[in-house]
């Protein structure tokens, strides 16, 4: 383990110079969209300029280090779905603006300095390990805690925005694949299926036979000043070039996450999510959540 910080260019340079890595997967960020409205300068520094610091350190090191930038579907913002590599960016948060900067820096270091630098433009990817303040995990934890009588209500912002939610382990595999291509390039990664926050709520509560209307309440403090409402990936390019197709679709994702949170709350899971994992992903680490 080497310690560093995305705001500390000297430390990043030293680490890269000493390790001489073959590949860098740059996933570090202040990654919460709502938080970025409260901390726009910090978000720009870490999620935006942090990328420039790594790219510059790689360039100066003279090593042939391959670089993966975790670009985000959030960069499309107001651009209507489906979004692909040609769609214009129209970011609607300080987080998304910082990610657009990082995207273009990655592209420019590829074009200008011939670095093997790639953007994976990933749509939302979730799992039982998702942070508890992101909406999917907040919902699945609430379902489990309500069943376990540890929580009475679930407070959310708007239920309308639509997202393209996939299963994170499959997306991590594709990050690796992107760096194994002959030519550095940028790729959109998503399932192509779109669901609203309300769809997620309905699916999670009905899976355990609860009526969501009895538990979900709106709290304005979760509303964002500007919102991204319509995301769905057109992943034709990555399907064609890398032959990547996700196995986990929306219904299975919800079940996997609810089952895992039920187990964490000390309950017996319904089991359909666990069953899906056993069938399609035998012998994998995240079976233990
Ligand atoms: N977090 C949260 N909490 N979101 C809520 C809530 C709530 O209580 N209520 C409604 N939402 C809505 C948000 O307004 C948003 O439209 C949607 O749920 C999803 O919010 P998040 O789960 O916080 O994810 P995100 O889409 O904003 O961003 C995630 O995905 C991006 C990829 O598109 C993050 O992982 C980003 O880092 C990532 O780049």
Short mmCIF file of C-alpha atoms and ligand atoms in Angstrom, two decimals:
data_model
loop_
_atom_site.label_atom_id
_atom_site.label_comp_id
_atom_site.label_asym_id
_atom_site.label_seq_id
_atom_site.Cartn_x
_atom_site.Cartn_y
_atom_site.Cartn_z
CA UNK A 1 0.00 0.00 0.00
CA UNK A 2 1.29 3.45 -0.92
CA UNK A 3 -0.37 6.53 0.50
CA UNK A 4 -1.16 9.57 -1.60
CA UNK A 5 -3.81 12.14 -2.29
CA UNK A 6 -5.28 13.37 -5.55
CA UNK A 7 -4.62 16.95 -4.46
CA UNK A 8 -0.90 16.28 -3.95
CA UNK A 9 0.94 16.21 -7.29
CA UNK A 10 4.39 15.62 -5.82
CA UNK A 11 3.25 12.52 -3.98
CA UNK A 12 1.48 11.19 -7.09
CA UNK A 13 4.63 11.76 -9.19
CA UNK A 14 6.78 9.97 -6.62
CA UNK A 15 4.47 6.96 -6.47
CA UNK A 16 4.27 6.63 -10.24
CA UNK A 17 8.00 7.13 -10.64
CA UNK A 18 8.87 4.54 -7.99
CA UNK A 19 6.34 1.85 -8.91
CA UNK A 20 6.46 2.27 -12.69
CA UNK A 21 3.03 0.60 -13.04
CA UNK A 22 2.00 -0.97 -16.33
CA UNK A 23 -1.59 0.18 -15.85
CA UNK A 24 -3.33 2.84 -13.78
CA UNK A 25 -7.08 2.62 -13.11
CA UNK A 26 -8.02 6.08 -11.92
CA UNK A 27 -11.26 5.65 -9.96
CA UNK A 28 -10.58 8.21 -7.25
CA UNK A 29 -12.99 11.11 -6.92
CA UNK A 30 -15.35 13.08 -4.77
CA UNK A 31 -18.02 11.00 -6.48
CA UNK A 32 -21.28 12.09 -4.85
CA UNK A 33 -23.26 14.42 -7.12
CA UNK A 34 -25.28 16.09 -4.32
CA UNK A 35 -22.16 16.66 -2.19
CA UNK A 36 -20.52 18.40 -5.17
CA UNK A 37 -23.08 21.24 -4.90
CA UNK A 38 -21.87 21.90 -1.34
CA UNK A 39 -18.18 21.45 -2.20
CA UNK A 40 -17.73 22.62 -5.81
CA UNK A 41 -14.13 23.81 -5.45
CA UNK A 42 -12.95 20.68 -3.66
CA UNK A 43 -14.75 18.50 -6.23
CA UNK A 44 -13.07 20.35 -9.12
CA UNK A 45 -9.68 19.97 -7.45
CA UNK A 46 -9.98 16.25 -6.69
CA UNK A 47 -12.27 14.88 -9.43
CA UNK A 48 -11.06 17.24 -12.18
CA UNK A 49 -7.49 18.40 -11.63
CA UNK A 50 -6.63 15.14 -9.83
CA UNK A 51 -6.78 13.48 -13.26
CA UNK A 52 -4.43 16.07 -14.75
CA UNK A 53 -1.96 15.41 -11.93
CA UNK A 54 -1.83 11.68 -12.73
CA UNK A 55 -1.63 12.19 -16.48
CA UNK A 56 1.17 14.70 -16.08
CA UNK A 57 3.05 12.39 -13.71
CA UNK A 58 2.79 9.56 -16.25
CA UNK A 59 3.97 11.82 -19.06
CA UNK A 60 6.95 13.08 -17.07
CA UNK A 61 7.91 9.60 -15.89
CA UNK A 62 8.55 8.55 -19.48
CA UNK A 63 7.08 5.11 -18.70
CA UNK A 64 4.60 3.45 -21.05
CA UNK A 65 1.93 3.32 -18.36
CA UNK A 66 -1.59 2.72 -19.65
CA UNK A 67 -4.22 4.97 -18.07
CA UNK A 68 -7.93 4.37 -17.47
CA UNK A 69 -10.12 7.38 -16.60
CA UNK A 70 -13.41 6.71 -14.78
CA UNK A 71 -15.58 9.02 -16.85
CA UNK A 72 -19.26 9.23 -16.01
CA UNK A 73 -22.63 9.17 -17.73
CA UNK A 74 -23.38 12.17 -15.52
CA UNK A 75 -21.38 14.20 -18.08
CA UNK A 76 -24.33 13.88 -20.52
CA UNK A 77 -26.56 15.76 -18.10
CA UNK A 78 -29.35 17.32 -20.16
CA UNK A 79 -28.59 15.49 -23.43
CA UNK A 80 -31.54 13.18 -24.16
CA UNK A 81 -31.04 9.39 -24.11
CA UNK A 82 -29.79 7.11 -25.55
CA UNK A 83 -26.26 8.50 -25.14
CA UNK A 84 -23.19 7.18 -26.94
CA UNK A 85 -19.60 8.28 -27.61
CA UNK A 86 -20.81 10.94 -30.07
CA UNK A 87 -23.43 12.51 -27.80
CA UNK A 88 -22.67 16.04 -26.58
CA UNK A 89 -21.94 16.67 -22.91
CA UNK A 90 -24.28 18.94 -21.00
CA UNK A 91 -23.28 18.55 -17.34
CA UNK A 92 -25.73 19.54 -14.60
CA UNK A 93 -23.57 19.43 -11.45
CA UNK A 94 -20.12 20.55 -10.25
CA UNK A 95 -19.23 16.84 -10.16
CA UNK A 96 -20.19 16.37 -13.81
CA UNK A 97 -18.34 19.54 -14.86
CA UNK A 98 -15.19 18.25 -13.14
CA UNK A 99 -15.58 14.89 -14.91
CA UNK A 100 -15.92 16.62 -18.31
CA UNK A 101 -12.62 18.40 -17.65
CA UNK A 102 -10.97 15.09 -16.72
CA UNK A 103 -12.43 13.42 -19.84
CA UNK A 104 -10.92 16.04 -22.13
CA UNK A 105 -7.55 15.99 -20.37
CA UNK A 106 -7.41 12.22 -20.88
CA UNK A 107 -8.25 12.61 -24.56
CA UNK A 108 -5.73 15.42 -25.02
CA UNK A 109 -2.87 13.49 -23.41
CA UNK A 110 -3.67 10.65 -25.80
CA UNK A 111 -3.72 12.91 -28.85
CA UNK A 112 -0.91 15.27 -27.84
CA UNK A 113 1.57 12.98 -26.09
CA UNK A 114 0.59 9.59 -27.48
CA UNK A 115 -0.24 8.22 -24.01
CA UNK A 116 -2.31 5.04 -23.93
CA UNK A 117 -5.12 6.90 -22.13
CA UNK A 118 -8.76 5.75 -22.30
CA UNK A 119 -12.11 7.00 -21.03
CA UNK A 120 -14.68 4.48 -19.84
CA UNK A 121 -17.93 6.45 -19.76
CA UNK A 122 -19.74 4.26 -17.26
CA UNK A 123 -23.41 4.52 -16.47
CA UNK A 124 -24.50 3.87 -12.86
CA UNK A 125 -23.10 0.59 -11.54
CA UNK A 126 -24.23 -0.84 -8.24
CA UNK A 127 -23.67 -3.80 -5.91
CA UNK A 128 -24.09 -4.76 -2.24
CA UNK A 129 -20.87 -2.78 -1.68
CA UNK A 130 -22.38 0.49 -2.95
CA UNK A 131 -21.98 3.43 -0.56
CA UNK A 132 -24.99 3.91 1.69
CA UNK A 133 -25.78 7.46 0.52
CA UNK A 134 -26.38 6.51 -3.12
CA UNK A 135 -30.01 5.95 -3.95
CA UNK A 136 -30.00 2.21 -4.79
CA UNK A 137 -28.26 1.16 -1.58
CA UNK A 138 -30.25 3.64 0.47
CA UNK A 139 -33.42 1.94 -0.80
CA UNK A 140 -32.29 -1.68 -0.38
CA UNK A 141 -30.94 -1.02 3.12
CA UNK A 142 -34.19 0.67 4.08
CA UNK A 143 -36.22 -2.31 2.85
CA UNK A 144 -34.12 -4.66 5.00
CA UNK A 145 -34.17 -2.36 8.03
CA UNK A 146 -37.94 -1.84 7.79
CA UNK A 147 -38.43 -5.62 7.73
CA UNK A 148 -36.09 -5.94 10.73
CA UNK A 149 -38.08 -3.19 12.53
CA UNK A 150 -34.96 -1.02 12.75
CA UNK A 151 -36.35 1.76 10.52
CA UNK A 152 -39.83 3.19 10.07
CA UNK A 153 -39.69 5.32 6.90
CA UNK A 154 -37.46 5.96 3.91
CA UNK A 155 -36.93 9.63 3.00
CA UNK A 156 -35.97 10.34 -0.61
CA UNK A 157 -35.77 13.33 -2.98
CA UNK A 158 -37.36 13.06 -6.42
CA UNK A 159 -38.53 9.65 -7.68
CA UNK A 160 -38.65 10.75 -11.33
CA UNK A 161 -35.07 10.70 -12.66
CA UNK A 162 -34.25 7.79 -14.92
CA UNK A 163 -31.00 5.89 -14.82
CA UNK A 164 -29.33 2.93 -16.53
CA UNK A 165 -28.32 0.74 -13.56
CA UNK A 166 -25.91 -2.19 -14.00
CA UNK A 167 -23.93 -4.56 -11.77
CA UNK A 168 -20.52 -3.15 -10.72
CA UNK A 169 -18.40 -6.36 -10.90
CA UNK A 170 -19.22 -6.67 -14.61
CA UNK A 171 -18.20 -3.05 -15.17
CA UNK A 172 -14.84 -3.54 -13.44
CA UNK A 173 -14.07 -6.39 -15.82
CA UNK A 174 -14.76 -4.13 -18.76
CA UNK A 175 -12.37 -1.48 -17.41
CA UNK A 176 -9.62 -4.09 -17.62
CA UNK A 177 -10.71 -5.07 -21.14
CA UNK A 178 -10.57 -1.43 -22.28
CA UNK A 179 -6.87 -1.26 -21.38
CA UNK A 180 -6.13 -4.56 -23.17
CA UNK A 181 -7.19 -3.24 -26.60
CA UNK A 182 -4.57 -2.60 -29.27
CA UNK A 183 -5.59 1.03 -29.60
CA UNK A 184 -6.47 3.49 -26.83
CA UNK A 185 -10.06 4.67 -27.19
CA UNK A 186 -13.17 5.88 -25.34
CA UNK A 187 -16.19 3.67 -24.61
CA UNK A 188 -19.72 4.08 -23.28
CA UNK A 189 -20.68 1.25 -20.88
CA UNK A 190 -24.24 0.52 -19.73
CA UNK A 191 -27.08 -1.97 -20.01
CA UNK A 192 -29.21 0.13 -22.39
CA UNK A 193 -32.21 -0.31 -20.09
CA UNK A 194 -33.72 2.67 -18.36
CA UNK A 195 -35.65 2.76 -15.08
CA UNK A 196 -36.80 5.54 -12.77
CA UNK A 197 -35.97 5.86 -9.09
CA UNK A 198 -39.65 5.00 -8.50
CA UNK A 199 -39.21 1.75 -10.50
CA UNK A 200 -36.33 0.83 -8.19
CA UNK A 201 -38.40 1.62 -5.09
CA UNK A 202 -41.39 -0.40 -6.36
CA UNK A 203 -39.27 -3.38 -7.31
CA UNK A 204 -37.34 -3.47 -4.01
CA UNK A 205 -40.43 -3.18 -1.79
CA UNK A 206 -42.60 -5.58 -3.80
CA UNK A 207 -39.80 -8.19 -3.75
CA UNK A 208 -40.35 -8.49 0.01
CA UNK A 209 -44.14 -8.02 -0.19
CA UNK A 210 -44.25 -4.51 1.23
CA UNK A 211 -46.31 -1.62 -0.15
CA UNK A 212 -43.80 1.18 -0.82
CA UNK A 213 -46.52 3.82 -0.40
CA UNK A 214 -46.69 2.96 3.32
CA UNK A 215 -43.00 3.72 3.92
CA UNK A 216 -41.55 6.17 1.37
CA UNK A 217 -41.74 9.90 2.06
CA UNK A 218 -40.32 12.88 0.21
CA UNK A 219 -37.81 15.17 1.89
CA UNK A 220 -36.86 18.31 -0.04
CA UNK A 221 -33.36 18.30 1.41
CA UNK A 222 -32.46 15.55 -1.06
CA UNK A 223 -33.49 17.62 -4.10
CA UNK A 224 -30.58 18.82 -6.24
CA UNK A 225 -30.42 22.40 -7.62
CA UNK A 226 -30.13 20.89 -11.11
CA UNK A 227 -30.89 17.29 -11.98
CA UNK A 228 -29.94 14.74 -14.66
CA UNK A 229 -33.23 13.14 -15.63
CA UNK A 230 -32.75 10.88 -18.61
CA UNK A 231 -29.80 8.48 -18.85
CA UNK A 232 -29.63 5.29 -20.94
CA UNK A 233 -26.54 3.94 -22.65
CA UNK A 234 -26.15 3.14 -26.30
CA UNK A 235 -23.27 0.67 -25.83
CA UNK A 236 -23.11 -0.55 -29.44
CA UNK A 237 -19.44 0.39 -29.77
CA UNK A 238 -18.21 -1.66 -26.80
CA UNK A 239 -20.52 -4.55 -27.77
CA UNK A 240 -18.97 -4.60 -31.22
CA UNK A 241 -15.31 -4.02 -30.37
CA UNK A 242 -14.93 -5.73 -26.97
CA UNK A 243 -17.98 -8.03 -27.24
CA UNK A 244 -19.14 -7.00 -23.78
CA UNK A 245 -22.75 -7.70 -22.84
CA UNK A 246 -23.87 -7.51 -19.20
CA UNK A 247 -25.62 -10.52 -17.69
CA UNK A 248 -27.31 -8.68 -14.84
CA UNK A 249 -30.39 -6.67 -15.71
CA UNK A 250 -32.49 -4.42 -13.50
CA UNK A 251 -34.74 -6.98 -11.74
CA UNK A 252 -31.81 -9.22 -10.82
CA UNK A 253 -29.75 -6.28 -9.60
CA UNK A 254 -32.51 -5.17 -7.20
CA UNK A 255 -32.92 -8.72 -5.88
CA UNK A 256 -29.15 -9.20 -5.40
CA UNK A 257 -28.92 -5.97 -3.40
CA UNK A 258 -32.03 -6.59 -1.27
CA UNK A 259 -30.92 -10.16 -0.46
CA UNK A 260 -27.49 -8.92 0.63
CA UNK A 261 -28.94 -6.17 2.85
CA UNK A 262 -31.43 -8.58 4.40
CA UNK A 263 -28.53 -10.83 5.35
CA UNK A 264 -26.65 -7.86 6.82
CA UNK A 265 -29.75 -6.96 8.87
CA UNK A 266 -29.78 -10.48 10.33
CA UNK A 267 -32.74 -11.70 8.23
CA UNK A 268 -33.16 -14.72 5.99
CA UNK A 269 -32.96 -13.38 2.39
CA UNK A 270 -35.79 -14.06 -0.08
CA UNK A 271 -33.08 -15.81 -2.10
CA UNK A 272 -33.80 -15.07 -5.77
CA UNK A 273 -30.85 -12.68 -6.00
CA UNK A 274 -28.52 -15.18 -4.30
CA UNK A 275 -29.77 -17.89 -6.65
CA UNK A 276 -29.05 -15.72 -9.70
CA UNK A 277 -25.49 -15.10 -8.48
CA UNK A 278 -24.87 -18.79 -7.78
CA UNK A 279 -26.05 -19.68 -11.26
CA UNK A 280 -24.30 -17.00 -13.30
CA UNK A 281 -21.22 -16.14 -11.24
CA UNK A 282 -20.05 -19.24 -9.35
CA UNK A 283 -16.93 -18.98 -7.16
CA UNK A 284 -16.72 -15.23 -6.97
CA UNK A 285 -15.59 -13.08 -4.07
CA UNK A 286 -18.70 -10.93 -3.78
CA UNK A 287 -20.84 -13.95 -2.91
CA UNK A 288 -19.97 -12.92 0.65
CA UNK A 289 -21.25 -9.35 -0.10
N1 LIG B 1 -28.32 9.80 -3.41
C1 LIG B 1 -29.64 10.00 -3.43
N2 LIG B 1 -30.34 10.08 -2.24
N3 LIG B 1 -30.26 10.14 -4.63
C2 LIG B 1 -31.60 10.32 -4.63
C3 LIG B 1 -32.36 10.40 -3.44
C4 LIG B 1 -31.69 10.28 -2.19
O1 LIG B 1 -32.28 10.34 -1.12
N4 LIG B 1 -33.66 10.57 -3.79
C5 LIG B 1 -33.72 10.62 -5.12
N5 LIG B 1 -32.47 10.48 -5.65
C6 LIG B 1 -32.13 10.52 -7.08
C7 LIG B 1 -31.04 11.54 -7.41
O2 LIG B 1 -31.57 12.85 -7.44
C8 LIG B 1 -30.60 11.01 -8.77
O3 LIG B 1 -31.43 11.48 -9.79
C9 LIG B 1 -30.78 9.49 -8.65
O4 LIG B 1 -31.58 9.28 -7.48
C10 LIG B 1 -29.48 8.71 -8.51
O5 LIG B 1 -28.70 9.32 -7.50
P1 LIG B 1 -27.34 8.64 -6.94
O6 LIG B 1 -27.59 7.24 -6.55
O7 LIG B 1 -26.79 9.57 -5.91
O8 LIG B 1 -26.39 8.53 -8.22
P2 LIG B 1 -26.07 9.59 -9.41
O9 LIG B 1 -26.77 9.09 -10.64
O10 LIG B 1 -26.30 10.97 -8.99
O11 LIG B 1 -24.49 9.41 -9.57
C11 LIG B 1 -23.87 8.11 -9.55
O12 LIG B 1 -23.74 7.61 -10.86
C12 LIG B 1 -22.85 8.35 -11.71
C13 LIG B 1 -22.83 7.65 -13.08
O13 LIG B 1 -23.85 8.19 -13.88
C14 LIG B 1 -22.52 8.26 -8.85
O14 LIG B 1 -21.96 6.98 -8.63
C15 LIG B 1 -21.56 9.07 -9.69
O15 LIG B 1 -20.26 9.09 -9.07
C16 LIG B 1 -21.46 8.41 -11.08
O16 LIG B 1 -20.58 9.12 -11.91
#
